[in-house]
Amino acid sequence: MSKPHKLRDFVVDFTRLIDRNLDEPTILAEGRKLVANLVATDDWLPDAYAQPGPNQYQQYLLHADPLERFSVVSFVWGPGQKTPIHDHTVWGIVGILRGAETGVAYALKPGGSFDTGPTERLERGEVVAVSPDLGDIHVIANAYDDRPSISIHVYGGNIGAIRRSVFDPVSGARSPFISGYSNATIPNLWDRSRD
Ligand code: FE
């Protein structure tokens, strides 16, 4: 289950994309193609970064740009697990690698409560984007209650370190949130002796 060169190639291609100093719509348009290509085959994610947790979804950092212009994360949902209602504050691109997920968009109303969008089902290989311009508040859940699902996320910053928010579903009240990461070590993409 591991052809780590695919992740390395993706990191190189995404670094080249970010180096072009493009506007956000162009980064998302070009970045979506790169993510779609990465999640088109499920044969590269090392098992250590594909392990669900018993109580909560896991977020494994796969790569952080040294200038923190972007990060690549595998999100692993155990059966029935989901995120709280949360925002990002930076752009994000999500591609489904394994299983299926559901997404629900939320829009804060002036009074504090939410307008809730429809439940959107994301199948393996599909790619979606979020950003403060496109709609930045959502819940992502495993579509399955009997198996894990995994998606690969790319964000316009070091997402685990960014100050953002989670929201109370009824009142809309905002609480500070810094997600961190589930892993202390990242995949070694650079041992080319294995190629
Ligand atoms: Fe999210």
PDB file of C-alpha atoms and ligand atoms in Angstrom:
ATOM      1  CA  MET A   1       0.000   0.000   0.000  1.00  0.00           C
ATOM      2  CA  SER A   2       2.844   2.413  -0.375  1.00  0.00           C
ATOM      3  CA  LYS A   3       4.251   4.209  -3.393  1.00  0.00           C
ATOM      4  CA  PRO A   4       5.481   7.284  -1.505  1.00  0.00           C
ATOM      5  CA  HIS A   5       6.901   8.794  -4.684  1.00  0.00           C
ATOM      6  CA  LYS A   6       3.325   9.750  -5.601  1.00  0.00           C
ATOM      7  CA  LEU A   7       3.096  11.943  -2.517  1.00  0.00           C
ATOM      8  CA  ARG A   8       6.589  13.311  -3.185  1.00  0.00           C
ATOM      9  CA  ASP A   9       5.658  14.184  -6.766  1.00  0.00           C
ATOM     10  CA  PHE A  10       2.508  15.885  -5.494  1.00  0.00           C
ATOM     11  CA  VAL A  11       4.490  17.927  -2.942  1.00  0.00           C
ATOM     12  CA  VAL A  12       6.926  19.023  -5.650  1.00  0.00           C
ATOM     13  CA  ASP A  13       4.114  19.964  -8.054  1.00  0.00           C
ATOM     14  CA  PHE A  14       2.191  21.846  -5.367  1.00  0.00           C
ATOM     15  CA  THR A  15       5.323  23.715  -4.291  1.00  0.00           C
ATOM     16  CA  ARG A  16       5.850  24.813  -7.893  1.00  0.00           C
ATOM     17  CA  LEU A  17       2.222  25.956  -8.052  1.00  0.00           C
ATOM     18  CA  ILE A  18       2.528  28.003  -4.843  1.00  0.00           C
ATOM     19  CA  ASP A  19       5.821  29.485  -6.062  1.00  0.00           C
ATOM     20  CA  ARG A  20       3.944  31.152  -8.916  1.00  0.00           C
ATOM     21  CA  ASN A  21       2.235  33.617  -6.501  1.00  0.00           C
ATOM     22  CA  LEU A  22      -1.154  33.135  -8.153  1.00  0.00           C
ATOM     23  CA  ASP A  23      -4.487  34.513  -6.961  1.00  0.00           C
ATOM     24  CA  GLU A  24      -6.667  32.217  -4.872  1.00  0.00           C
ATOM     25  CA  PRO A  25      -9.133  31.198  -7.640  1.00  0.00           C
ATOM     26  CA  THR A  26      -6.230  30.093  -9.821  1.00  0.00           C
ATOM     27  CA  ILE A  27      -4.520  28.207  -6.965  1.00  0.00           C
ATOM     28  CA  LEU A  28      -7.802  26.396  -6.301  1.00  0.00           C
ATOM     29  CA  ALA A  29      -8.412  25.612  -9.992  1.00  0.00           C
ATOM     30  CA  GLU A  30      -4.885  24.288 -10.547  1.00  0.00           C
ATOM     31  CA  GLY A  31      -4.603  22.734  -7.087  1.00  0.00           C
ATOM     32  CA  ARG A  32      -7.842  20.790  -7.527  1.00  0.00           C
ATOM     33  CA  LYS A  33      -6.337  19.071 -10.566  1.00  0.00           C
ATOM     34  CA  LEU A  34      -3.262  18.048  -8.569  1.00  0.00           C
ATOM     35  CA  VAL A  35      -5.376  16.731  -5.671  1.00  0.00           C
ATOM     36  CA  ALA A  36      -7.689  14.873  -8.089  1.00  0.00           C
ATOM     37  CA  ASN A  37      -4.644  13.175  -9.587  1.00  0.00           C
ATOM     38  CA  LEU A  38      -3.295  12.277  -6.112  1.00  0.00           C
ATOM     39  CA  VAL A  39      -6.534  10.664  -4.910  1.00  0.00           C
ATOM     40  CA  ALA A  40      -7.244   8.916  -8.228  1.00  0.00           C
ATOM     41  CA  THR A  41      -5.280   5.891  -6.960  1.00  0.00           C
ATOM     42  CA  ASP A  42      -5.283   4.588  -3.383  1.00  0.00           C
ATOM     43  CA  ASP A  43      -1.827   2.999  -3.359  1.00  0.00           C
ATOM     44  CA  TRP A  44       0.511   5.542  -1.790  1.00  0.00           C
ATOM     45  CA  LEU A  45      -0.633   6.524   1.724  1.00  0.00           C
ATOM     46  CA  PRO A  46       1.547   4.746   4.320  1.00  0.00           C
ATOM     47  CA  ASP A  47      -0.581   2.723   6.748  1.00  0.00           C
ATOM     48  CA  ALA A  48       0.697   4.715   9.742  1.00  0.00           C
ATOM     49  CA  TYR A  49      -1.186   7.746   8.384  1.00  0.00           C
ATOM     50  CA  ALA A  50      -4.369   5.809   7.610  1.00  0.00           C
ATOM     51  CA  GLN A  51      -5.236   4.635  11.152  1.00  0.00           C
ATOM     52  CA  PRO A  52      -8.576   5.696  12.619  1.00  0.00           C
ATOM     53  CA  GLY A  53      -8.812   6.655  16.283  1.00  0.00           C
ATOM     54  CA  PRO A  54     -11.320   5.036  18.638  1.00  0.00           C
ATOM     55  CA  ASN A  55     -13.094   8.204  19.706  1.00  0.00           C
ATOM     56  CA  GLN A  56     -12.236  10.958  17.270  1.00  0.00           C
ATOM     57  CA  TYR A  57     -11.204  11.574  13.673  1.00  0.00           C
ATOM     58  CA  GLN A  58      -7.436  11.738  13.130  1.00  0.00           C
ATOM     59  CA  GLN A  59      -5.518  14.389  11.187  1.00  0.00           C
ATOM     60  CA  TYR A  60      -2.033  13.310  10.129  1.00  0.00           C
ATOM     61  CA  LEU A  61       0.351  15.912   8.753  1.00  0.00           C
ATOM     62  CA  LEU A  62       1.929  14.483   5.577  1.00  0.00           C
ATOM     63  CA  HIS A  63       3.895  17.563   4.533  1.00  0.00           C
ATOM     64  CA  ALA A  64       4.315  21.175   5.648  1.00  0.00           C
ATOM     65  CA  ASP A  65       5.794  23.693   3.254  1.00  0.00           C
ATOM     66  CA  PRO A  66       8.931  25.124   4.973  1.00  0.00           C
ATOM     67  CA  LEU A  67       7.544  28.626   4.475  1.00  0.00           C
ATOM     68  CA  GLU A  68       4.129  27.436   5.802  1.00  0.00           C
ATOM     69  CA  ARG A  69       2.439  28.503   2.576  1.00  0.00           C
ATOM     70  CA  PHE A  70       0.566  25.174   2.465  1.00  0.00           C
ATOM     71  CA  SER A  71       0.181  21.876   4.296  1.00  0.00           C
ATOM     72  CA  VAL A  72      -0.984  18.397   3.264  1.00  0.00           C
ATOM     73  CA  VAL A  73      -2.989  16.336   5.757  1.00  0.00           C
ATOM     74  CA  SER A  74      -4.683  12.909   5.730  1.00  0.00           C
ATOM     75  CA  PHE A  75      -7.978  12.971   7.617  1.00  0.00           C
ATOM     76  CA  VAL A  76      -9.107   9.561   8.830  1.00  0.00           C
ATOM     77  CA  TRP A  77     -12.647   9.096  10.051  1.00  0.00           C
ATOM     78  CA  GLY A  78     -13.620   5.962  11.942  1.00  0.00           C
ATOM     79  CA  PRO A  79     -17.153   4.613  11.501  1.00  0.00           C
ATOM     80  CA  GLY A  80     -19.687   7.377  12.140  1.00  0.00           C
ATOM     81  CA  GLN A  81     -17.099   9.998  13.161  1.00  0.00           C
ATOM     82  CA  LYS A  82     -17.446  13.652  12.168  1.00  0.00           C
ATOM     83  CA  THR A  83     -15.972  17.089  12.762  1.00  0.00           C
ATOM     84  CA  PRO A  84     -17.572  19.807  14.839  1.00  0.00           C
ATOM     85  CA  ILE A  85     -18.899  22.840  12.936  1.00  0.00           C
ATOM     86  CA  HIS A  86     -15.656  24.642  12.103  1.00  0.00           C
ATOM     87  CA  ASP A  87     -14.041  27.256   9.890  1.00  0.00           C
ATOM     88  CA  HIS A  88     -10.600  27.331   8.220  1.00  0.00           C
ATOM     89  CA  THR A  89      -9.671  31.020   7.604  1.00  0.00           C
ATOM     90  CA  VAL A  90      -7.499  29.879   4.659  1.00  0.00           C
ATOM     91  CA  TRP A  91      -8.347  28.085   1.413  1.00  0.00           C
ATOM     92  CA  GLY A  92      -8.599  24.303   1.501  1.00  0.00           C
ATOM     93  CA  ILE A  93      -8.879  21.532  -1.095  1.00  0.00           C
ATOM     94  CA  VAL A  94     -10.317  18.147  -0.078  1.00  0.00           C
ATOM     95  CA  GLY A  95     -10.059  14.937  -2.135  1.00  0.00           C
ATOM     96  CA  ILE A  96     -11.649  11.640  -1.094  1.00  0.00           C
ATOM     97  CA  LEU A  97      -9.082   8.820  -1.104  1.00  0.00           C
ATOM     98  CA  ARG A  98     -10.964   5.942   0.540  1.00  0.00           C
ATOM     99  CA  GLY A  99     -14.612   5.376   1.451  1.00  0.00           C
ATOM    100  CA  ALA A 100     -17.025   8.305   1.198  1.00  0.00           C
ATOM    101  CA  GLU A 101     -17.830  11.411   3.230  1.00  0.00           C
ATOM    102  CA  THR A 102     -20.661  13.858   3.670  1.00  0.00           C
ATOM    103  CA  GLY A 103     -20.302  17.619   3.843  1.00  0.00           C
ATOM    104  CA  VAL A 104     -22.763  20.201   5.163  1.00  0.00           C
ATOM    105  CA  ALA A 105     -22.117  23.929   4.687  1.00  0.00           C
ATOM    106  CA  TYR A 106     -23.165  26.457   7.335  1.00  0.00           C
ATOM    107  CA  ALA A 107     -23.636  30.218   6.969  1.00  0.00           C
ATOM    108  CA  LEU A 108     -23.764  32.391  10.098  1.00  0.00           C
ATOM    109  CA  LYS A 109     -26.855  34.620  10.221  1.00  0.00           C
ATOM    110  CA  PRO A 110     -26.672  38.130  11.730  1.00  0.00           C
ATOM    111  CA  GLY A 111     -28.621  36.983  14.833  1.00  0.00           C
ATOM    112  CA  GLY A 112     -26.050  34.273  15.577  1.00  0.00           C
ATOM    113  CA  SER A 113     -27.764  31.093  14.378  1.00  0.00           C
ATOM    114  CA  PHE A 114     -27.012  29.216  11.137  1.00  0.00           C
ATOM    115  CA  ASP A 115     -28.408  28.734   7.685  1.00  0.00           C
ATOM    116  CA  THR A 116     -27.672  25.074   6.955  1.00  0.00           C
ATOM    117  CA  GLY A 117     -26.983  23.814   3.442  1.00  0.00           C
ATOM    118  CA  PRO A 118     -27.933  20.433   2.009  1.00  0.00           C
ATOM    119  CA  THR A 119     -25.963  17.298   2.880  1.00  0.00           C
ATOM    120  CA  GLU A 120     -23.556  16.688   0.023  1.00  0.00           C
ATOM    121  CA  ARG A 121     -22.129  13.197  -0.443  1.00  0.00           C
ATOM    122  CA  LEU A 122     -18.522  13.006  -1.612  1.00  0.00           C
ATOM    123  CA  GLU A 123     -17.479   9.779  -3.273  1.00  0.00           C
ATOM    124  CA  ARG A 124     -14.007   8.352  -3.724  1.00  0.00           C
ATOM    125  CA  GLY A 125     -11.994  10.478  -6.156  1.00  0.00           C
ATOM    126  CA  GLU A 126     -14.149  13.604  -5.749  1.00  0.00           C
ATOM    127  CA  VAL A 127     -12.561  16.955  -4.870  1.00  0.00           C
ATOM    128  CA  VAL A 128     -14.135  20.009  -3.205  1.00  0.00           C
ATOM    129  CA  ALA A 129     -12.770  23.368  -2.056  1.00  0.00           C
ATOM    130  CA  VAL A 130     -13.464  25.720   0.867  1.00  0.00           C
ATOM    131  CA  SER A 131     -12.276  29.246   1.610  1.00  0.00           C
ATOM    132  CA  PRO A 132     -13.457  32.404   3.320  1.00  0.00           C
ATOM    133  CA  ASP A 133     -14.565  33.606  -0.149  1.00  0.00           C
ATOM    134  CA  LEU A 134     -16.390  30.393  -1.145  1.00  0.00           C
ATOM    135  CA  GLY A 135     -17.955  29.520   2.219  1.00  0.00           C
ATOM    136  CA  ASP A 136     -15.688  28.578   5.076  1.00  0.00           C
ATOM    137  CA  ILE A 137     -17.854  26.890   7.727  1.00  0.00           C
ATOM    138  CA  HIS A 138     -18.831  23.232   7.465  1.00  0.00           C
ATOM    139  CA  VAL A 139     -19.078  19.766   8.988  1.00  0.00           C
ATOM    140  CA  ILE A 140     -17.444  16.767   7.321  1.00  0.00           C
ATOM    141  CA  ALA A 141     -18.486  13.263   8.368  1.00  0.00           C
ATOM    142  CA  ASN A 142     -17.752   9.679   7.432  1.00  0.00           C
ATOM    143  CA  ALA A 143     -20.602   8.566   5.169  1.00  0.00           C
ATOM    144  CA  TYR A 144     -20.207   5.019   6.530  1.00  0.00           C
ATOM    145  CA  ASP A 145     -21.009   3.662   9.983  1.00  0.00           C
ATOM    146  CA  ASP A 146     -19.149   0.372   9.424  1.00  0.00           C
ATOM    147  CA  ARG A 147     -15.743   1.317   7.956  1.00  0.00           C
ATOM    148  CA  PRO A 148     -13.192   4.149   7.935  1.00  0.00           C
ATOM    149  CA  SER A 149     -13.015   6.847   5.284  1.00  0.00           C
ATOM    150  CA  ILE A 150      -9.959   8.922   4.390  1.00  0.00           C
ATOM    151  CA  SER A 151      -9.583  12.258   2.610  1.00  0.00           C
ATOM    152  CA  ILE A 152      -6.492  14.227   1.650  1.00  0.00           C
ATOM    153  CA  HIS A 153      -6.619  17.942   2.462  1.00  0.00           C
ATOM    154  CA  VAL A 154      -4.376  20.753   1.286  1.00  0.00           C
ATOM    155  CA  TYR A 155      -4.632  24.119   3.041  1.00  0.00           C
ATOM    156  CA  GLY A 156      -3.202  27.565   2.367  1.00  0.00           C
ATOM    157  CA  GLY A 157      -1.154  27.579   5.581  1.00  0.00           C
ATOM    158  CA  ASN A 158       0.082  25.310   8.376  1.00  0.00           C
ATOM    159  CA  ILE A 159      -3.480  24.310   9.226  1.00  0.00           C
ATOM    160  CA  GLY A 160      -2.726  22.591  12.532  1.00  0.00           C
ATOM    161  CA  ALA A 161      -1.253  25.809  13.914  1.00  0.00           C
ATOM    162  CA  ILE A 162      -3.843  28.301  12.656  1.00  0.00           C
ATOM    163  CA  ARG A 163      -6.192  30.001  15.119  1.00  0.00           C
ATOM    164  CA  ARG A 164      -9.711  29.280  13.929  1.00  0.00           C
ATOM    165  CA  SER A 165     -13.153  28.574  15.357  1.00  0.00           C
ATOM    166  CA  VAL A 166     -15.656  25.890  16.193  1.00  0.00           C
ATOM    167  CA  PHE A 167     -19.315  26.801  16.565  1.00  0.00           C
ATOM    168  CA  ASP A 168     -22.214  25.724  18.739  1.00  0.00           C
ATOM    169  CA  PRO A 169     -24.816  24.165  16.420  1.00  0.00           C
ATOM    170  CA  VAL A 170     -27.787  25.830  18.155  1.00  0.00           C
ATOM    171  CA  SER A 171     -26.595  29.260  19.256  1.00  0.00           C
ATOM    172  CA  GLY A 172     -23.856  29.733  16.654  1.00  0.00           C
ATOM    173  CA  ALA A 173     -21.523  30.758  19.517  1.00  0.00           C
ATOM    174  CA  ARG A 174     -17.878  30.741  18.432  1.00  0.00           C
ATOM    175  CA  SER A 175     -15.053  29.082  20.434  1.00  0.00           C
ATOM    176  CA  PRO A 176     -11.327  29.318  19.641  1.00  0.00           C
ATOM    177  CA  PHE A 177      -9.832  26.212  17.989  1.00  0.00           C
ATOM    178  CA  ILE A 178      -6.263  25.216  17.062  1.00  0.00           C
ATOM    179  CA  SER A 179      -6.433  21.699  15.693  1.00  0.00           C
ATOM    180  CA  GLY A 180      -2.840  20.486  15.968  1.00  0.00           C
ATOM    181  CA  TYR A 181      -1.978  17.131  14.392  1.00  0.00           C
ATOM    182  CA  SER A 182      -2.380  13.492  15.455  1.00  0.00           C
ATOM    183  CA  ASN A 183       1.187  12.493  14.501  1.00  0.00           C
ATOM    184  CA  ALA A 184       4.627  13.384  15.859  1.00  0.00           C
ATOM    185  CA  THR A 185       6.543  12.173  12.772  1.00  0.00           C
ATOM    186  CA  ILE A 186       5.887  12.620   9.064  1.00  0.00           C
ATOM    187  CA  PRO A 187       6.405  10.262   6.089  1.00  0.00           C
ATOM    188  CA  ASN A 188       9.945  10.007   4.690  1.00  0.00           C
ATOM    189  CA  LEU A 189       9.444  10.976   1.051  1.00  0.00           C
ATOM    190  CA  TRP A 190      13.101  11.365   0.286  1.00  0.00           C
ATOM    191  CA  ASP A 191      14.717   7.935   0.496  1.00  0.00           C
ATOM    192  CA  ARG A 192      15.200   7.562  -3.245  1.00  0.00           C
ATOM    193  CA  SER A 193      17.146   4.295  -2.788  1.00  0.00           C
ATOM    194  CA  ARG A 194      13.737   2.573  -2.760  1.00  0.00           C
ATOM    195  CA  ASP A 195      12.656   3.932  -6.150  1.00  0.00           C
TER     196      ASP A 195
HETATM  197 FE    FE B   1     -12.947  21.514   7.243  1.00  0.00          FE
END
